[in-house]
Coordinates of C-alpha atoms in Angstrom, one line a residue:
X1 CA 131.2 83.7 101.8
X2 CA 131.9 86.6 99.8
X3 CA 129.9 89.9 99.4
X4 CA 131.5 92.2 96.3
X5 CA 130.3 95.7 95.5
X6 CA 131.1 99.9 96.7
X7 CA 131.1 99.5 100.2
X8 CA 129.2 101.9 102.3
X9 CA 131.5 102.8 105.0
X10 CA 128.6 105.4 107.1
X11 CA 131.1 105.8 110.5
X12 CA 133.7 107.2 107.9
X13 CA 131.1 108.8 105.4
X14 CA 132.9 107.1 102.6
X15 CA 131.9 104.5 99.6
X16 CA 134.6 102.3 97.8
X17 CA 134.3 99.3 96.0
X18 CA 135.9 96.0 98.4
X19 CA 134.8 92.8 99.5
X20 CA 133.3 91.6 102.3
X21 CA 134.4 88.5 103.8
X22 CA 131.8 86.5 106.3
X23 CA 132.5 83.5 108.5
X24 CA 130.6 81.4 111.2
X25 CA 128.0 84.9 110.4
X26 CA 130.0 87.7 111.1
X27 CA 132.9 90.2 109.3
X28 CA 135.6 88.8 109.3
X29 CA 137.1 91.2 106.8
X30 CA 136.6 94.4 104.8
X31 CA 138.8 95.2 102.1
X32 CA 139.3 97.7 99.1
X33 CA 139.3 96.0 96.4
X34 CA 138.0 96.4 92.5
X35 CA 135.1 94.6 91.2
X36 CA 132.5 94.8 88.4
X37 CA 129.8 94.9 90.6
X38 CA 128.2 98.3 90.8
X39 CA 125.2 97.2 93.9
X40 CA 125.9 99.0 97.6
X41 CA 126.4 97.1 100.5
X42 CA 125.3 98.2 103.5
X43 CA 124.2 97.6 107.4
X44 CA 120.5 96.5 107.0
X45 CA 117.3 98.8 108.1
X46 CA 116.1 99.0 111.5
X47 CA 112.4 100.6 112.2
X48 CA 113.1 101.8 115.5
X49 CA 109.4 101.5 116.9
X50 CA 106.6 99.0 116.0
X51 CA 103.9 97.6 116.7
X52 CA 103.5 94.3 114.9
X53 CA 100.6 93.5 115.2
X54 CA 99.1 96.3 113.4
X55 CA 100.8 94.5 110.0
X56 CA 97.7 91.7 111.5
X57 CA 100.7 89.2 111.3
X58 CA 102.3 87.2 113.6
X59 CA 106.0 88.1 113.8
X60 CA 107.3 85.2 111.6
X61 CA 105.0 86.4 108.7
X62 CA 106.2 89.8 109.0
X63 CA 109.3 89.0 108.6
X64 CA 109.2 87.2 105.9
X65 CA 107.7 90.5 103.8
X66 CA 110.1 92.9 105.8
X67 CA 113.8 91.6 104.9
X68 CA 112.2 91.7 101.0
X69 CA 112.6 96.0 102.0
X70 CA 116.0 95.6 103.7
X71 CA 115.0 95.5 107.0
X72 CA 116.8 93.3 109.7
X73 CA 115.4 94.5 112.9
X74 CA 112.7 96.2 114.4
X75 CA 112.4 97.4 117.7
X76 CA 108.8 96.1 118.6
X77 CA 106.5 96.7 121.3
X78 CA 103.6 94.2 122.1
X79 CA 101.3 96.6 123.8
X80 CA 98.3 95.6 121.1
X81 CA 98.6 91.6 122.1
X82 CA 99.2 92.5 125.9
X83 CA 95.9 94.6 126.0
X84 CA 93.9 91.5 125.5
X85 CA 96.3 88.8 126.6
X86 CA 98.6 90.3 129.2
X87 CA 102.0 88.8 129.7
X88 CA 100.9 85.7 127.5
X89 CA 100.4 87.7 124.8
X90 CA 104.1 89.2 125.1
X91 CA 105.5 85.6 124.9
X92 CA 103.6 84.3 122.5
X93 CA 105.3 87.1 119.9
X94 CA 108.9 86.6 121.6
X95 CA 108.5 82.6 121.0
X96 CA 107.3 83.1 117.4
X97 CA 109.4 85.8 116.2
X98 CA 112.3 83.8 117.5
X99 CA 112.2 80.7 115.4
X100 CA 113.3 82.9 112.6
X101 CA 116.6 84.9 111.8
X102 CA 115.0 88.0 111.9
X103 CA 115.6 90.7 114.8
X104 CA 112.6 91.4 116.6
X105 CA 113.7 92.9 119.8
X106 CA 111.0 93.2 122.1
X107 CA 109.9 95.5 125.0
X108 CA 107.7 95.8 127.6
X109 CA 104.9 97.2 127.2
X110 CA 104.4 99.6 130.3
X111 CA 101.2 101.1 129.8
X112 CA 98.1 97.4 130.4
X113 CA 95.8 98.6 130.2
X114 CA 96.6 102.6 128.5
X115 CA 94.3 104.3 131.3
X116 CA 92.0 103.3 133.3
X117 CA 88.6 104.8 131.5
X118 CA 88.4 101.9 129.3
X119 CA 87.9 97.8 129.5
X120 CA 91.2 96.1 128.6
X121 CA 91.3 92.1 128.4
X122 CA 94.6 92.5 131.1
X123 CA 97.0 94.0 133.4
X124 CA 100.5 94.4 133.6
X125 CA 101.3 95.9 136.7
X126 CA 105.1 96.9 137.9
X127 CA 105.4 93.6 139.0
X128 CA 105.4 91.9 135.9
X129 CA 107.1 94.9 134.3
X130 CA 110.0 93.6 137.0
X131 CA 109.3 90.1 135.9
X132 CA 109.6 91.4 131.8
X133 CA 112.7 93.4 132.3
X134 CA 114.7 91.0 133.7
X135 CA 113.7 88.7 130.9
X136 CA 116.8 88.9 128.5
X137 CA 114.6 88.8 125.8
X138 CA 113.3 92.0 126.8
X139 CA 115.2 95.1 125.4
X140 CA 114.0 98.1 126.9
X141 CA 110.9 99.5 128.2
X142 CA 107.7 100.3 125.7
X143 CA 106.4 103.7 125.2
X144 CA 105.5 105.4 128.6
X145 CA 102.1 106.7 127.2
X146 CA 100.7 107.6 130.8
X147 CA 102.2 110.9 130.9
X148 CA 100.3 112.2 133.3
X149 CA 101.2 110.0 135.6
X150 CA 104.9 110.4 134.7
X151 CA 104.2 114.9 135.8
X152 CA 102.2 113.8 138.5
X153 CA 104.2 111.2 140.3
X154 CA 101.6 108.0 139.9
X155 CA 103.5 105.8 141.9
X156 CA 102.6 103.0 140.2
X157 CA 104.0 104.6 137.2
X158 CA 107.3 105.5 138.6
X159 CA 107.5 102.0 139.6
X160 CA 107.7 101.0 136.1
X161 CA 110.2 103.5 135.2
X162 CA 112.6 102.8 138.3
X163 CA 112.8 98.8 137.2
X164 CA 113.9 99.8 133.9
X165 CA 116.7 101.6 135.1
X166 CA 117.3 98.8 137.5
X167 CA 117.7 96.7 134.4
X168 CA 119.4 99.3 132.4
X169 CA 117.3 99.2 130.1
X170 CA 116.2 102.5 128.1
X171 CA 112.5 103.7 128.7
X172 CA 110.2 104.7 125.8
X173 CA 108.3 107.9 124.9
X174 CA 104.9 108.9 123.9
X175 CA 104.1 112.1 124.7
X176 CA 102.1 114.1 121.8
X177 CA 102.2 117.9 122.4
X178 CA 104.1 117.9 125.3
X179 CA 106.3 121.3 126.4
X180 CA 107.5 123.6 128.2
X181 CA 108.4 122.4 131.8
X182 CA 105.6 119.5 131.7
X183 CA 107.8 118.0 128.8
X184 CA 111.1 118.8 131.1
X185 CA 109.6 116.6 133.9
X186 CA 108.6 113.9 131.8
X187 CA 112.4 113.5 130.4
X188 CA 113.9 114.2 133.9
X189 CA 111.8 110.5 134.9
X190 CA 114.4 108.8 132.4
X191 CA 112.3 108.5 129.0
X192 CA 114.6 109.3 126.1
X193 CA 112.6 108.7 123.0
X194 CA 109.3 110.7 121.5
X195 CA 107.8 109.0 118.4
X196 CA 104.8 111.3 118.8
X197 CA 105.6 114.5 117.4
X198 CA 103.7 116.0 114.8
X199 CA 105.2 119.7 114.4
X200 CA 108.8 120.8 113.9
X201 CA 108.8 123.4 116.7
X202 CA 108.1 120.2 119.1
X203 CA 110.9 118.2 117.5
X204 CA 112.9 120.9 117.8
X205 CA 112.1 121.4 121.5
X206 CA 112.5 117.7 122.7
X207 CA 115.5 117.3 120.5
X208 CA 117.0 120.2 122.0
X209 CA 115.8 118.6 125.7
X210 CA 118.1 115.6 125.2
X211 CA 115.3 113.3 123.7
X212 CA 115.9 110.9 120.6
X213 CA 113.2 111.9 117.7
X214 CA 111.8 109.4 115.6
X215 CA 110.4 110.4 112.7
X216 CA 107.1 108.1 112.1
X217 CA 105.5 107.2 109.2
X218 CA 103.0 105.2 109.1
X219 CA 99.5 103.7 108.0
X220 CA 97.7 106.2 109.6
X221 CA 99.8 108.9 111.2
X222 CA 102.6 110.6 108.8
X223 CA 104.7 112.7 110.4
X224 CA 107.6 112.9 107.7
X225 CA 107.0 115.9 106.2
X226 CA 106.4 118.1 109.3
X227 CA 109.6 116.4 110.7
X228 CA 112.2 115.4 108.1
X229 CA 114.0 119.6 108.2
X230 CA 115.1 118.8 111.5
X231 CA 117.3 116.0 110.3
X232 CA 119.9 117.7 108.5
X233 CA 121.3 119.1 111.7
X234 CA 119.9 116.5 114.0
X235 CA 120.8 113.3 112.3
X236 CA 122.5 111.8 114.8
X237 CA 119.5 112.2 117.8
X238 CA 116.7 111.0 115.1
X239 CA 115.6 107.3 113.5
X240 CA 112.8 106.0 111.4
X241 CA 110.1 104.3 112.6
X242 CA 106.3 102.7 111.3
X243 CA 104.8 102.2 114.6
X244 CA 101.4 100.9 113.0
X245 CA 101.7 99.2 109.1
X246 CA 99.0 97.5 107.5
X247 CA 99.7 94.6 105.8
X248 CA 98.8 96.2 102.5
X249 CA 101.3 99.0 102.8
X250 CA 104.3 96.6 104.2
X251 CA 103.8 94.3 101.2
X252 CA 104.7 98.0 99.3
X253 CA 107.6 99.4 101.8
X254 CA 109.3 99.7 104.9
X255 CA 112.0 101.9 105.8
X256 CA 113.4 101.8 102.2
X257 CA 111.0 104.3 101.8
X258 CA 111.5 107.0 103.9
X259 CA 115.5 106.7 102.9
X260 CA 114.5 107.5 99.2
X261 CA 111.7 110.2 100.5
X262 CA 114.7 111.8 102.9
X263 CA 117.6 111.3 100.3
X264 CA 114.6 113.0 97.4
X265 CA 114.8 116.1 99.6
X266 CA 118.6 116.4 99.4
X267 CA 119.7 115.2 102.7
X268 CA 123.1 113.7 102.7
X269 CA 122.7 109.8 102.2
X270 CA 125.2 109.2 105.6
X271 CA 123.0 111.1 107.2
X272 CA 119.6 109.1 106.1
X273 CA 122.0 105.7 106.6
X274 CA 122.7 106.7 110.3
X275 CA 119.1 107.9 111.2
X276 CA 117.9 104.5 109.2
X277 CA 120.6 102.1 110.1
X278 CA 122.9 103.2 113.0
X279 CA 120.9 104.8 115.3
X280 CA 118.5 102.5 116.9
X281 CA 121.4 99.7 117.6
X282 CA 123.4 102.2 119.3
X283 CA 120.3 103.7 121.5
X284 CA 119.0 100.1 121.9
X285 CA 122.2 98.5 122.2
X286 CA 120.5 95.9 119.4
X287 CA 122.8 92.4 118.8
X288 CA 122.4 94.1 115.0
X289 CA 125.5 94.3 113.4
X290 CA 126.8 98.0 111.6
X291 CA 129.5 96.6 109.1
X292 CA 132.0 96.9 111.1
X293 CA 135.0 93.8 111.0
X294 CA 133.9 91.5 114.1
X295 CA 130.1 92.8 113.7
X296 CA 127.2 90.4 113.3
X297 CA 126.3 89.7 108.6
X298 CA 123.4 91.8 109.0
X299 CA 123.7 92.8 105.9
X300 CA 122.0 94.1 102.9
X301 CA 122.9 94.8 99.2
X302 CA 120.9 97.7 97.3
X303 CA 120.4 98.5 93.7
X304 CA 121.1 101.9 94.4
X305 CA 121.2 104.6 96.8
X306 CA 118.4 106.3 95.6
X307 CA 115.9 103.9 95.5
X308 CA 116.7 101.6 97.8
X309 CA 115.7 98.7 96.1
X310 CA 116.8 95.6 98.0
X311 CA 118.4 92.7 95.9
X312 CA 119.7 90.6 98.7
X313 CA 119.2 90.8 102.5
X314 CA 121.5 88.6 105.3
X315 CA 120.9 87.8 108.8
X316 CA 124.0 86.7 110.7
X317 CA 125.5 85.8 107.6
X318 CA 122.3 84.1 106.2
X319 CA 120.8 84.9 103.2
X320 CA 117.2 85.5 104.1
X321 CA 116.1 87.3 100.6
X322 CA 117.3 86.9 97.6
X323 CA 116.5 89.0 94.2
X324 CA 112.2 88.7 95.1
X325 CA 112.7 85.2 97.3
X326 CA 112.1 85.4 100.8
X327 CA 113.5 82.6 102.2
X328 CA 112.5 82.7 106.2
X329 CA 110.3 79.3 106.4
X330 CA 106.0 79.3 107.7
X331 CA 106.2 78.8 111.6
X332 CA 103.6 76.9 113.1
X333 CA 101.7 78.3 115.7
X334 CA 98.8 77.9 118.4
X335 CA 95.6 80.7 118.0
X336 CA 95.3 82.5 121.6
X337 CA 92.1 84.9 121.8
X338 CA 90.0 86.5 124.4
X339 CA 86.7 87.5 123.4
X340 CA 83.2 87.3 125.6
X341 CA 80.6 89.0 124.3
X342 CA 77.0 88.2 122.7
X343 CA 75.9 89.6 120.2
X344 CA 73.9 93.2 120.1
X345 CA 69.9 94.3 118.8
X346 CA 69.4 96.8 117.0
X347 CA 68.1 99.3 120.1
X348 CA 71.8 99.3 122.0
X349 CA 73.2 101.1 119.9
X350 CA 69.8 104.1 119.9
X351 CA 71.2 107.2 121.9
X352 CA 67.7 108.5 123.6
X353 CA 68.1 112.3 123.7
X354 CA 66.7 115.4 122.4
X355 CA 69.9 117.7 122.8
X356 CA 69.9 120.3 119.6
X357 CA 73.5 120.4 119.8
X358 CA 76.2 117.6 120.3
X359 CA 80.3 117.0 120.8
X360 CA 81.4 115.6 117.7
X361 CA 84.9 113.7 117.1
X362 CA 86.9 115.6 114.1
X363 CA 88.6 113.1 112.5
X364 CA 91.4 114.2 111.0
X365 CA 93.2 111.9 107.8
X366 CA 96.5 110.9 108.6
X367 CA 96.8 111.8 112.1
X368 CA 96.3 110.0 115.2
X369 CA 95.0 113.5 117.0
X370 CA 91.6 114.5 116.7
X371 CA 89.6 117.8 117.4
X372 CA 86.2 118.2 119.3
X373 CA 83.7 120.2 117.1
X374 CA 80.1 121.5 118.2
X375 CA 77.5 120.4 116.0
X376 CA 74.2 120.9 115.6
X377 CA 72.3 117.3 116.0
X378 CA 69.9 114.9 113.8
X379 CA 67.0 113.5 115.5
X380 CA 64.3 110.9 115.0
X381 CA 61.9 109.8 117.3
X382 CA 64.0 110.9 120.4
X383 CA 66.7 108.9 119.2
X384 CA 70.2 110.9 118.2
X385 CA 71.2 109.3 114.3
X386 CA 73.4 109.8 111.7
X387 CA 73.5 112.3 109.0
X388 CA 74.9 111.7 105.8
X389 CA 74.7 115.1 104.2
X390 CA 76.7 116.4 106.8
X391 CA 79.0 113.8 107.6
X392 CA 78.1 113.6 111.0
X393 CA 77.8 110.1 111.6
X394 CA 77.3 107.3 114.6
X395 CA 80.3 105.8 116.2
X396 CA 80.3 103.4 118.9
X397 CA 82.3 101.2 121.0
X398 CA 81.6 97.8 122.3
X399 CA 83.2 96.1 125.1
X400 CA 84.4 92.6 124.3
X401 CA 85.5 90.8 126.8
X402 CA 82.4 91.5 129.3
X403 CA 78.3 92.1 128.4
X404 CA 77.9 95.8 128.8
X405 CA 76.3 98.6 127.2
X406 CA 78.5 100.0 124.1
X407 CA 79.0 103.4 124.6
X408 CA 78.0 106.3 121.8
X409 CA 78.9 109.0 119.8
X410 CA 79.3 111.0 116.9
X411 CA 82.3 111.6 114.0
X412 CA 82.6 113.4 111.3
X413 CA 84.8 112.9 108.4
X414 CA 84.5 109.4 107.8
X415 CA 82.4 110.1 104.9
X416 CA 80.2 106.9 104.7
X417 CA 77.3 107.2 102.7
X418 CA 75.9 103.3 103.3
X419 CA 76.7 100.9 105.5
X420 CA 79.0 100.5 108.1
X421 CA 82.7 99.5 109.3
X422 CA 83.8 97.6 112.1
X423 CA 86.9 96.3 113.9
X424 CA 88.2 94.4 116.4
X425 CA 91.6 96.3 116.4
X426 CA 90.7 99.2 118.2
X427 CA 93.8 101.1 120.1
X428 CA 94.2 100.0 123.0
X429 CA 92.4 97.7 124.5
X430 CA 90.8 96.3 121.3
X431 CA 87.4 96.8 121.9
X432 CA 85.2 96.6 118.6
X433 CA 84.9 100.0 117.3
X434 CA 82.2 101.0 114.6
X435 CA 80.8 104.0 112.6
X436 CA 77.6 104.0 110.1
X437 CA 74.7 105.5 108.6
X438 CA 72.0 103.9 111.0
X439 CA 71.9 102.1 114.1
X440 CA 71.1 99.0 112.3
X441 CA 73.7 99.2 109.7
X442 CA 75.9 99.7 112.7
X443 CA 74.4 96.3 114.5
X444 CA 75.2 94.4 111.8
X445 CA 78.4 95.3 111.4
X446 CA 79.6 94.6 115.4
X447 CA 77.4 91.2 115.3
X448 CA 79.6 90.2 112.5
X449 CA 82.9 91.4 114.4
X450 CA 81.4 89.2 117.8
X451 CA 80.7 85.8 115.4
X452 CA 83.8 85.7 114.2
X453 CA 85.9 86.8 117.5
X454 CA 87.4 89.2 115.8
X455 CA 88.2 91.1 112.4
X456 CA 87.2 93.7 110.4
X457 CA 84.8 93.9 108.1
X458 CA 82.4 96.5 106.0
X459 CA 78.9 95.7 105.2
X460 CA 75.4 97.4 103.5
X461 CA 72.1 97.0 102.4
X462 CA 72.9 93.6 100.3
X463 CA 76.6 92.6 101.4
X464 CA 79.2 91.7 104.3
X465 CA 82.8 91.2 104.1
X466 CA 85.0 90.8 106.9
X467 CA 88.8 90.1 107.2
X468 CA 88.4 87.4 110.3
X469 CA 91.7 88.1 112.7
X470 CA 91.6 85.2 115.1
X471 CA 94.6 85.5 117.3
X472 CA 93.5 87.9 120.1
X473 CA 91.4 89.4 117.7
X474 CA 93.9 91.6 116.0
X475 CA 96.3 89.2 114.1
X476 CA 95.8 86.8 110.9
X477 CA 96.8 83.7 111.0
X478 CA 97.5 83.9 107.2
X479 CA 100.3 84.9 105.4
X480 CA 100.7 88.4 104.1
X481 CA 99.9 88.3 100.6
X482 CA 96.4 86.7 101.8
X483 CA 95.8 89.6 104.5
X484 CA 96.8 91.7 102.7
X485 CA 94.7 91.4 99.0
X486 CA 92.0 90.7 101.8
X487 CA 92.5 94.4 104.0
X488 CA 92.9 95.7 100.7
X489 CA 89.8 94.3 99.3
X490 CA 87.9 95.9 102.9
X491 CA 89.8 99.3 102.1
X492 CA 88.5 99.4 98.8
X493 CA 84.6 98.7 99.9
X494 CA 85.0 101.2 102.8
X495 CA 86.1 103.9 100.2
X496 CA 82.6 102.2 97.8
X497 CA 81.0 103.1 100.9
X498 CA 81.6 106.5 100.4
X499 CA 84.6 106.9 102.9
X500 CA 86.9 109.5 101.5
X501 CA 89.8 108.7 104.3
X502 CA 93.8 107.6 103.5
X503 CA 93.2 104.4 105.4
X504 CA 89.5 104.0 106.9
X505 CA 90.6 101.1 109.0
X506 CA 93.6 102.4 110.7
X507 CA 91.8 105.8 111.8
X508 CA 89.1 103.8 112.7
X509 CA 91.1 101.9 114.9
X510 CA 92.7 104.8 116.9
X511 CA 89.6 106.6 117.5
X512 CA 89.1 104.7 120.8
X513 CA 92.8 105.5 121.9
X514 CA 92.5 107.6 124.7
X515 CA 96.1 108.6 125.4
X516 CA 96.2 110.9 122.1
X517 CA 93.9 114.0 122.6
X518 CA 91.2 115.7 121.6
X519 CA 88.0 113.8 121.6
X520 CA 87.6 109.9 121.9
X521 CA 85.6 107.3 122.6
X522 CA 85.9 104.5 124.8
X523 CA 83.6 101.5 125.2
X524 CA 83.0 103.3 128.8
X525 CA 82.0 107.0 127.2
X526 CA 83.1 110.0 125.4
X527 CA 86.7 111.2 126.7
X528 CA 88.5 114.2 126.4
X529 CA 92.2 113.8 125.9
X530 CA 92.9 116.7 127.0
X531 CA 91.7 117.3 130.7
X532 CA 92.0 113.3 130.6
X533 CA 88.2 113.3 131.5
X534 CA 85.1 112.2 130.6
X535 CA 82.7 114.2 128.6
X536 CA 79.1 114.4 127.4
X537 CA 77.7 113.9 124.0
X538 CA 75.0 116.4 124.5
X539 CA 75.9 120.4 124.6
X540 CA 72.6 121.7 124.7

């Protein structure tokens, strides 16, 4: 096979028009050479930290949407599936993704449950972390989110880290806000990446620390604009990454995206290629191949390099999309869940109290951190409720895998004039999380998430909708067009509902992750990220 079209050369920072000669699915020349075709050619897109899961498809169905946007890899973490399915979970995505071409490179995820203040569906202790790392299908270790316990020695936590480095394998970040000599400590333990950082000044500081920045986009947290200034000068420490895309939002874009949003703001295109291309196959040491004579067809052929618009993609030498044709085949696969719950009345979800003032989660569109806020509080009959005029409204969180009380509090900025929202995919133990206007509104909507084992779904007055996700109650078992007309659908009735947030669903579903500070909720109470403590509802 024969690839003809300006080359671009990004080790040499050069373009020229040649041809590409593949055999057996590698390089096995590049030559200059003139041609009338006027497309790039170029080392295909990598997102350098994912969760797929969040996309609600199983890896095969992802695929087949991402090599449409030029990507050939993804380095993936199966935390979401291991929170309810532990180690099972994890092979169930490595035996899917691998009957197709696509590069899904997954770690393990370190952190089963995220903390111990909430009720996760498994474990994955530093024994099966041992187990997982010397699993060749394992690349590296999955974000270290327990930073705590990384400053303050948790020996179970070290454990983790020391049989990563046993393996050789690199370690993962996540570690929001972290400085000064806290954030020293934390990189001293062997963690070289951070896709958590949300101001320039911490870039800047973990960058200059010896950490790899990635620059995250995604769904719900956007951390592109506050980031992309540090890449001119730090190109070759930063990548791109997603870490959660709905399926609506993949079917748009990928990492194409950020290229033409980075190459937009006058960054040098060798510069985007190497943070979007290069970068995470040299830090991962990926099997991806860089266009190099010898290197793996991983290759991709663009209308332009300002765009970014994908016309063919190859895997190994494969064509895998072609001109608006995916061409990676359906995989068939068996639906795993884990969900024990009955369903709720009405009076679970009252919160008996006559406290004038109350702790109330900020949400805050677009980001993944929230901030507590004293409000003053709304009260019927003895029972703390919503308030629509001030957007102060009920959220709770209901174990699923056991019979328990669902633990309650109050958000604002969700907007929701009628109804409620509810999901299953609720970061990170996947507990059903739900806001609305009344406790009964709010019933409805979890009883519909526990009949269906899983999904999300919006409902009022007159209607219900929900988006079933059967596998572990956080992935389809459609394809993504379907899941994603259908999530669209949902998005659109959440914003009918009044909700005036970027993505209702994904800040929904990150408002029980207890890891990212201020103010959460987990199905056990109201938590405060920052002391890593539980906290009241009631102030006075």
């Amino acid at each position: 096979m024969k690839l003809r079209g300006n080359i671009v050369d990004i080790h040499n920072r050069k373009i020229f028009k040649g041809e590409i000669t593949v055999e057996d699915g590698r390089i096995k020349w590049i030559e200059e050479k003139d041609c009338q075709e006027t497309h790039y050619i170029l080392p295909g897109f990598v997102d350098a930290h994912i969760h797929i899961e969040s996309s609600m498809l199983v890896p095969s169905e992802f695929a087949k949407v991402a090599v449409r946007h030029g990507t050939v890899a993804t380095v993936s973490d199966p935390h979401e599936i291991a929170n309810v399915l532990g180690v099972k979970g994890v092979e169930f995505m490595i035996e899917n993704g691998k009957q197709t071409p696509f590069k899904f490179n997954f770690g393990a995820p370190s952190c089963v449950p995220a903390t111990n203040f909430e009720s996760a569906g498994a474990v994955i202790d530093s024994d099966d972390i041992r187990t997982l790392m010397a699993n060749p299908d394992i690349k590296y270790l999955a974000e270290m989110m327990n930073y705590p316990g990384v400053i303050y020695d948790d020996s179970g936590v070290l454990k983790k880290l020391e049989w990563a480095k046993y393996y050789n394998k690199p370690i993962d970040g996540h570690a929001p806000g972290l400085r000064g000599d806290d954030l020293t400590k934390y990189i001293s333990a062997g963690i070289s990446t951070d896709h958590e950082c949300f101001t320039y000044e911490e870039g800047l500081e973990k960058l200059q620390k010896g950490m790899k920045v990635i620059i995250r986009e995604g769904s719900a947290a956007k951390n592109f604009e506050a980031l992309i200034n540090l890449m001119d000068e730090h190109f070759e420490n930063m990548m791109f990454c997603s870490d959660d895309k709905h399926p609506d939002d993949l079917l748009l874009g990928h990492i194409d995206q950020l290229c033409a949003r980075a190459v937009a703001k006058g960054i040098d295109v060798f510069k985007v290629l190497q943070v979007a291309c290069v970068n995470p196959v040299k830090h991962y040491d990926l099997d991806v191949g860089l266009l190099n004579e010898g290197d793996n067809a991983d290759v991709i052929i663009i209308e332009d390099l300002k765009d970014f618009k994908t016309l063919q993609t190859y895997i190994n030498g494969d064509l895998v999309y072609d001109h608006g044709v995916s061409k990676i085949k359906h995989v068939e696969f068996k639906i795993l869940n884990n969900f024990n719950t009955n369903n709720k009345a009405v009076s679970d979800f009252k919160f008996e109290s006559n406290a004038k003032q109350i702790r109330v989660i900020e949400c805050l569109d677009g980001e993944l951190v929230t901030n507590e806020i004293i409000e003053d509080s709304s009260i019927e009959n003895g029972n703390l409720i919503s308030n629509t005029e001030r957007d102060i409204l009920k959220i709770t969180v209901v174990n699923r895998y056991n019979n328990a009380k669902p633990a309650i509090s109050f958000i604002k900025n969700f907007g929701l004039k009628e109804g409620a929202i509810a999901s299953s995919v609720g970061h990170d133990s996947h507990n059903i999380v739900a806001v609305g206007v009344s406790d009964e509104a709010i019933c409805k909507a979890v009883n519909l998430i526990i009949n269906n084992t899983g999904g999300i779904c919006a409902v009022s007055k007159t209607s219900e909708k929900i988006v079933p996700l059967p596998i572990a109650g956080i992935i389809s078992d459609r394809d993504a067009e379907t899941i994603g007309n259908a999530y669209a659908e949902l998005d659109k009735i959440a914003k009918q509902l009044g909700s005036q947030l970027h993505a209702p669903y994904m800040s929904l579903s990150f408002m029980a992750l207890l890891v990212i500070p201020s103010l959460k909720l987990s199905d056990k109470g109201l938590f405060n990220g920052d002391t890593f403590k539980f906290t009241t509802v009631e102030v006075s």
